[in-house]
Amino acid sequence: MEDFSIFLTTNIPYSVIFHVDSLSAGTAAKQFGSEIEGTILQRFSKVSQTFSLSAIESTQGSSTLLNIREIDLKYNGCTNEFSCAIPDGFFSSWDTTSHMTLFHHSQELVQFGQETKAILSQPQSTDNQPEEPQTPSTLKSKFTDFDVSINVTFLQFSYHLSQAKRNSITVEEFLIRKEKEKSLKVTFPEAVFDFEGHEIITLKSACIEQLINNDHHLDVRKGYKQLELASNWGIGFYTSAIDVVFPWEYDFAENYNEIININKWLKKVHGKKRSSDNPPIYPDMVLRCQEFTLKIGDDPFEVKLGDNYELMKDERMESDRRQSLLDNKVEELKNQHGQLLPASKIEELYTSLEKKNLEIFVKRSQKLNSTTPMRKALLTLEITSIEINALCDTTMNGKENVIKHMKEIDHTSRFPEGGLDFTTLWCRMVQGHLKSFDLKLRDYPQSLWVIKDMHWWGKLIGAEQVAKPRATREVPVEVQGVWGNDTVIRSMPPLKFFHDLATDVKEWRLAWGPSFEPAWAQINLCLNLLNKPSVDPSPPVPFWDKIRHLYHGRLVASVEQMNLYWLAMKNPYQTTELLDWEWKNCYIDWQNAHFLIKSDLDIFVRTASKYDDVRLLHLPNVKFEISLEWLCQGDPNDHHSVLVCAPDKIPEYSSNQTHDSYAAFRTYNLNLSLNLDIRGHKKGEPSERLPSCLFYSSTMRWLQNFQSRVLANVTRPTRKGKLFKNTNPRKLQLSRHYKFIELCASFPSMQVNYWASFAQRQGMELNLGKGSFKSKYSLTLEPIEDGLIHRPRANWSIIGLDFEVVDNEANLYTTDSGEEIFLLSKSSAQKHHLASLAKVVYARHQAKTPNHEMSDLEEESEEYETEATREDTSTGKEFIHKLIVHEFCGSWTRFNRDVFFSLYDSYGKAQTLKHNLSTEALKGIKVDTNPPSHKLPGVLSPQTSTAPSLGTPSSCSQTHSSLTPSPMTRLQGGHGANMLQQLLAETSTKFMVFSEESTKNNEQLYGLKACSTDDVIQHNWCIEFVNSQLMLKGLDFSGYVLVTAANAELMQKSHLPSWREQGKLASKTTWVGTLDGLQYFGTVDTPSDPSKDKVQWLQPSLIERGTQKMTDLPDMVGSGESVGGSSTIPWVRPPKICPGSLYRSNESSHGAAASSSTRSTGTTSTRKWLPRCSTPAKKWGINMMRIGDKDDEDNILDREEAVDSLTLIYHDLDICTNSTQYNMIVDTLNNLLLMLEPKRKEALARTQHMMFALQLSSIEDQKGPIMQLQNSLRNLISHLREVEKELYDVHWASEKAPNDQALAQKTRSLEIQLYEIKESMGNAAEDLRIMVSCFQEIQLQMALKRKLQNAQSLKTTRRVELCFGVAKWKLTESDGQLGTADMELRHFKYTRITRDDDSGDNIFELGYITINNLLANDVYKEVLRPQDPSGNQVVLRVITRGRPPVGGISVTEKFELSVVPLSIQLTYRFFKKMMVFFFPRHNVDQEGQEDALKALDDEDGVGSIRSTKSTTINASSSSASTSSLRSTASADSNNSTLSSQGSLSKSKRKQKNETDIDKMKERASRNTSFFYIKIPAVPLSVSYKGEKEKNIEDVSNFKLTLPSLEYHNCTWTWLDLLMAMKKEYKQAVLSQAIKEKLKFRIGHKEEGASGSETREDVDKAKLLMGDKLTTIPRDEKHSGRRTLFGKGQGGT
């Protein structure tokens, strides 16, 4: 047949034609064959009653539904084989209009057939039996006898979702085959799913197979014993590759939504409904894919930008290379031709090179993507060898069974009592595995997520609730013609998953960092085009609420090794800088709001240097629990009650507010609880599994950079704003969703090691015992009100914190090796004990604010109170911080000090270098030179702040403005007014120093008054040491000193602010410290092994505070717990479990050993030389704050004008030492506490030299050298990083080839080069530090001068006060039993005042002093005492008032020394004993003879330095002012000045080659300019007994008067001052001694006395009235002068 057509037409305007060009068929011997050509099925519109094919094709609106060019049909009756071949392609098209046309015509045909059958049918006889119908089993048996094969060379199916959207499916070599006894199988080599012209999905080598009694399928089902069916038929889908590619900015979600609409429409048209009464057993599903790839396209514009940037960088390097080649060529030409090479020719060469560079760049840019295709992928997911099995069973079929499993899985959620109806409900047992999972971003070398060898199994349920009427929406479906557009009802409830899954993973790697955030933000924008957001008008739901809503159940994972890479660089192509969290043998259990992790955790710092693979933290056998408490209005687990709403069906109660369907389920905060339990190593495991921490100084610097780059990183918006048509609000971050975070941690022990460098030459080890840590934090979001749009500021605060560790020990490490230690060789450092602590407890809670309602934070703080805080509450003191240290034993030796400060200096230098290389180093200092405005307290009013916070100056000023006096009131009634009244009252008194009374109480102490507790508003810190010991060991002596205290407490308090000068309100903070039971012990004998750190620590019972019964017996025998007693009870502390800790054996370091009479081997006897006593130490700090003025926040001088007062009070001191202990103490002070390292001395000298050098240049001239040095340092650092990277690569290559000698030699050379660069960098960094420090200091001094010029008065910035009540010192023999001397000091007070212009006062007072001679059978027992025994006089007073330095030279405005009349009784025996005591290594007799010989040479005192005239400020310029002085020293002041200049001239001659700067520095450091020096006369009563029975030097009650000394305008050193005093006192003492010994007659005794008195009156008058006093008669001035024989000049 040819041109065969069938027309179908009805009453609708669309008709259908079926046309065949030719049809041929033939049969022979049970074989049948047929060929059909030109088969077309077409829909067309009716325009007339006649039809022709040519007219149909030209009709508008026609659509070809089917087009098959050739069909070959074959059937073999012998073998029952049927085959169908379509060689030229199968083309099909579908749309809604054509579907309705076919559907209408099919219905008409069915109706026509039924009517025709009814007309033609006749009633049949009852005799004929009807044929038996064929059952499905018989049909199936007949069908299995056939072999069916359908082969389509090319298949294309296109379907129109609308007029604008067309999708298609293209399949090549489509083959359907069904053999006789085998299952149906469909195969095709490639299939492409096209969406609107984009090839989205591509399948390669695919196969769809019916699984019936498949062996692999049956084995999978046998693995689940809970399945009732042993077998079930299934459908398997196998493919070699699946490629899914989403182009850039393609809206796939909209297309997929249209497909769902068409599916819903088809169900509506055909009226198909799924029966839920007896659901069938669905087949099992098997999916197997060798390679799955998912790609999301990137923005082509950004890809081109990146490629062009890389091209520009490469071209820049190439152009520089060409430039260097041309430079070398030009140099060769110059060498060849000399001056004959013209400059124009050279310029022409360089010009042509620039043009050539431009041409090359343009050509490379044009050919950029010709050789290599342009990158397109933004995200790439690759999965290999994946298999998924979904099994169905009768136990999981049906609504009741599925709901039963759902309740078992999601047992925490409340299931509605009335039940739920579901549109989708299924349950499957799933099993699968994959070989690798790799998720990448762009072309970054570091993958985002990598999984290898993963297996999973478990139960999975999918459920979608039946939508309520409010949760449905109508969606239009486009249908043309008479039917018109139709609508379908879409259900809005989402599909939820309930799971009980387990997985086993061999390797799991995750990576994240700031370099991934921009790309991931762009992926989130692309995902909105892949999965359409819900149309519910509620605010966006964050991802954590989506997870809570959609996923329920349990997930268990067992991971052999899991790595979390925390990238530290913002360059995504840099993979060598990261923090690696490595979890081994990890077990993860994720249930509802709870995570459990059990693993071994190691944290590595990965850097491209020799510090690579440093294991920062090692935590074995960790149990980590995370509990989540979701805070919402309703039940956080009741997800069934969430009812979404369509936009057009919002309830009426939401009309006036923002509708939220998730209002009861949405979380507004999250409480997070973290519990870390480090169980440590198990029994039998190696000690390497102990928890440990290891880091270097470079590691600390790296972590600081990591914090600034990663933790403090702020994600920038990506493609936001109207330009990108994206104005959606920013998504809420989980880090800002917390309300409270609670962290609990515990560990059995831990070892922390810190090394200064990789060579491990210096370091520190900290061994911690069993410890626990608990803390709780709160987060509040505070709005920013500055007129701009900001998100709220995150404010983290600590509610409470507890920390407790027992059995702690700290050791220091160092090596004495001077060799250069490089990468491959580490030194063996020696360990020395630093400190050990029995227990450390720290507690912190939030400060409580009175007089207002308790907030949620304070309620949490109330619940969090610990035992320590409850104790504070009971005593009325609620400290925010409380630290208690039990049984502290510290060792402070020369070695420990050097190592400790070396480690600290290395860290500090790195921080300083970082600051000095920044732009902040050369910034100027802003200073407000205008005088501050004066404000009185009355200016402030209660209306200034409506609700001030407690502790702020504004709030406190309102409550205490009436209690705090104003500056004027202070001036009129303060300490200055009292001094003025006292001076006026003393105008008629005698000017004698000893007439002043001493201060017997502490009422005059400024710091003690300031630290009153009347205005305390908050107790901040309380640090307490219980039974603490500190060992001090010097350098020259092997013995040591033990300082112990039963209880040491240091407290910090905040007070109400108070008024200060110029109407400023200042905040006030005090530090109060007390030492209870303070004792000092010193070794009596020498340790057996002084080279080792074996300290005999004292037993706690000797330190603890207790009631002591003081008797005379211990003092007599020199034992017991009194001063001078020896400790005899050893202290044994149990050894620690921590590795590397100092093991305390019985013979070495278990405390104090036996006394000297019962010494044992390896022990040292200690003797107490200070008793139990209490020492309070108080510090008062005031920080200035300007009221209502915010313009000076950057002013460094007004930022914090502090007046700090440090007051140290020592009530009772009782000291008992022998000579060895004394010298040991002196050695400890000189070589340990007060020792200044040579390197520090050199650094200070260099700083002073640089200070003087920079003062000779301007500010701009100073910046030049600093900037040059900064650039050179930056180049050194860059070169250092390059060498480290090269050394890193060579090191890894050498590990792979350890026997390669070339690599070893290169490694060694690189190490030497690295060492030299570090040395150069260290020297340059030190020079830069000195230059920047001096530059800033000079700027600050200049700014301070400008401010002080406008200031009306100077301000006190610091005050130091030191005093003690009674100090007794007993000097004993070497055995400590017999005493030699006893000294007692009372009412000691020292005050130092520093002002803001670097001036200050020093006041030293001593109320009383006595020295007693305890030697047996000695003549005199009282060696030294005041002549007035009442003790109401100030024995010694020294007043020094300084001015700001001038040119680096110290300026002393006033120096006054006053001593009361003393009584001295001394014997030669006592003198010798004291010399032996204080100077045991010196021979007193020999030195006495040498001093006698030297006395003849020093007859003139300091005459040897008189020869040179003064070139500085000397006393000759003020001779007129000093001519009226009536002391024997005033006439020689000029000579003394000249003498000091002579010493300077000698030093100048020795240093002729030094520069002027060095001379300036030396002159400034040695000299002091004295404006006024006053030393009043001191009457003495001297008694002396020589060595023999009768001696010529013996005197008894010799009345001696040291003359009054007074100097003006002298530039001296302190040595010059002492030498001048020595000369004057020597002359006076010699003349008076000669008179006493030779019994010369002194005439006119009464007149002499009155003359002396008159001279004192004159001196007092001149001191008060000045040099203008000229009314005193001349004869009165000279009336007191006498000759050697007692005759005055007036009596001759």
Coordinates of C-alpha atoms in Angstrom, one line a residue, residues 201-361:
I201 CA 21.6 15.5 32.1
T202 CA 23.6 13.1 30.0
L203 CA 23.6 9.3 30.6
K204 CA 26.2 7.1 29.0
S205 CA 26.1 3.3 28.6
A206 CA 22.9 3.0 30.5
C207 CA 20.9 -0.2 31.1
I208 CA 17.4 -0.6 32.7
E209 CA 16.8 -4.2 33.7
Q210 CA 14.0 -6.1 35.4
L211 CA 15.4 -8.0 38.3
I212 CA 13.8 -11.4 38.9
N213 CA 15.7 -13.8 41.1
N214 CA 18.9 -11.9 40.6
D215 CA 21.8 -13.3 42.7
H216 CA 23.2 -10.0 43.8
H217 CA 19.8 -8.7 44.6
L218 CA 19.0 -11.8 46.7
D219 CA 22.3 -11.5 48.6
V220 CA 21.4 -7.9 49.5
R221 CA 18.0 -8.9 50.9
K222 CA 19.6 -11.7 53.0
G223 CA 21.6 -9.1 54.9
Y224 CA 18.4 -7.8 56.5
K225 CA 16.9 -10.4 58.8
Q226 CA 13.9 -8.2 59.6
L227 CA 12.5 -8.6 56.1
E228 CA 9.7 -11.1 55.7
L229 CA 10.0 -11.5 52.0
A230 CA 13.0 -13.5 50.9
S231 CA 12.8 -12.2 47.4
N232 CA 11.0 -9.4 45.5
W233 CA 11.2 -8.4 41.9
G234 CA 13.1 -5.2 41.2
I235 CA 14.2 -2.7 38.7
G236 CA 17.9 -2.0 38.1
F237 CA 19.4 1.0 36.5
Y238 CA 23.0 0.8 35.5
T239 CA 25.1 3.4 33.8
S240 CA 28.8 4.1 33.3
A241 CA 28.5 7.9 33.7
I242 CA 25.9 10.5 34.6
D243 CA 26.7 14.1 33.9
V244 CA 24.6 16.9 35.3
V245 CA 25.5 20.4 34.2
F246 CA 23.6 23.6 35.2
P247 CA 24.5 26.6 33.1
W248 CA 25.1 30.0 34.6
E249 CA 21.9 31.9 35.5
Y250 CA 19.6 29.2 34.1
D251 CA 16.3 28.8 36.1
F252 CA 16.0 25.1 36.3
A253 CA 13.7 25.3 39.3
E254 CA 11.0 27.1 37.2
N255 CA 11.3 24.4 34.4
Y256 CA 11.1 21.6 36.9
N257 CA 8.1 23.3 38.6
E258 CA 6.3 23.3 35.2
I259 CA 7.0 19.6 34.8
I260 CA 5.3 18.9 38.1
N261 CA 2.4 21.0 37.0
I262 CA 2.0 18.9 33.8
N263 CA 2.2 15.7 35.8
K264 CA -0.5 17.0 38.2
W265 CA -2.6 18.0 35.1
L266 CA -2.3 14.6 33.5
K267 CA -3.5 12.9 36.7
K268 CA -6.4 15.4 36.8
V269 CA -7.4 14.8 33.1
H270 CA -7.2 11.0 33.3
G271 CA -8.7 10.8 36.8
K272 CA -6.1 8.3 38.2
K273 CA -6.1 7.9 42.0
R274 CA -3.9 5.7 43.9
S275 CA -5.6 3.1 46.1
S276 CA -4.4 3.2 49.7
D277 CA -6.5 0.3 51.1
N278 CA -4.4 -2.6 49.8
P279 CA -1.2 -1.1 48.3
P280 CA 0.8 -3.4 46.2
I281 CA 4.3 -4.5 47.0
Y282 CA 6.5 -2.1 45.0
P283 CA 9.6 -3.4 43.3
D284 CA 13.1 -3.0 44.7
M285 CA 15.2 -0.3 43.2
V286 CA 18.9 -0.7 42.3
L287 CA 21.0 2.2 41.0
R288 CA 24.6 1.6 40.0
C289 CA 26.8 4.3 38.4
Q290 CA 30.5 4.2 37.7
E291 CA 31.0 8.0 37.6
F292 CA 28.6 10.7 38.5
T293 CA 29.5 14.4 37.8
L294 CA 27.5 17.5 38.9
K295 CA 28.6 20.9 37.7
I296 CA 27.2 24.4 38.3
G297 CA 28.3 27.0 35.8
D298 CA 30.3 30.1 36.8
D299 CA 29.9 33.6 35.6
P300 CA 31.8 33.9 32.3
F301 CA 32.7 37.5 32.9
E302 CA 34.4 36.7 36.2
V303 CA 36.2 33.7 34.6
K304 CA 37.6 36.0 31.9
L305 CA 38.6 38.6 34.5
G306 CA 40.6 35.9 36.3
D307 CA 42.2 34.6 33.2
N308 CA 43.2 38.1 32.1
Y309 CA 44.7 38.7 35.6
E310 CA 46.8 35.6 35.4
L311 CA 47.9 36.6 31.9
M312 CA 48.9 40.1 33.1
K313 CA 51.0 38.6 36.0
D314 CA 52.7 36.2 33.6
E315 CA 53.3 38.9 31.0
R316 CA 54.7 41.2 33.7
M317 CA 57.3 38.6 34.6
E318 CA 58.1 38.0 31.0
S319 CA 58.5 41.7 30.3
D320 CA 60.9 42.0 33.2
R321 CA 62.9 39.1 31.9
R322 CA 63.1 40.8 28.5
Q323 CA 64.0 44.1 30.2
S324 CA 66.9 42.4 32.0
L325 CA 68.1 40.8 28.8
L326 CA 68.1 44.2 27.1
D327 CA 69.9 45.8 30.0
N328 CA 72.7 43.2 29.7
K329 CA 72.9 43.7 26.0
V330 CA 73.2 47.5 26.4
E331 CA 76.0 47.0 28.9
E332 CA 77.8 44.8 26.5
L333 CA 77.4 47.4 23.7
K334 CA 78.7 50.1 26.1
N335 CA 81.7 48.1 26.9
Q336 CA 82.4 47.5 23.3
H337 CA 81.8 51.0 21.9
G338 CA 82.4 53.1 25.0
Q339 CA 81.1 56.7 24.6
L340 CA 80.5 56.1 20.9
L341 CA 77.1 54.5 21.6
P342 CA 74.6 57.4 21.3
A343 CA 71.9 57.9 24.0
S344 CA 69.2 58.2 21.3
K345 CA 70.0 54.7 20.1
I346 CA 69.6 53.3 23.6
E347 CA 66.3 55.2 24.0
E348 CA 65.1 53.8 20.7
L349 CA 65.9 50.2 21.8
Y350 CA 63.9 50.6 25.0
T351 CA 61.0 52.3 23.1
S352 CA 60.9 49.4 20.7
L353 CA 60.9 46.9 23.6
E354 CA 57.9 48.6 25.1
K355 CA 56.0 48.4 21.8
K356 CA 57.0 44.8 21.4
N357 CA 55.7 44.0 24.9
L358 CA 52.3 45.5 24.0
E359 CA 52.1 43.6 20.8
I360 CA 53.0 40.3 22.5
F361 CA 50.4 41.0 25.3

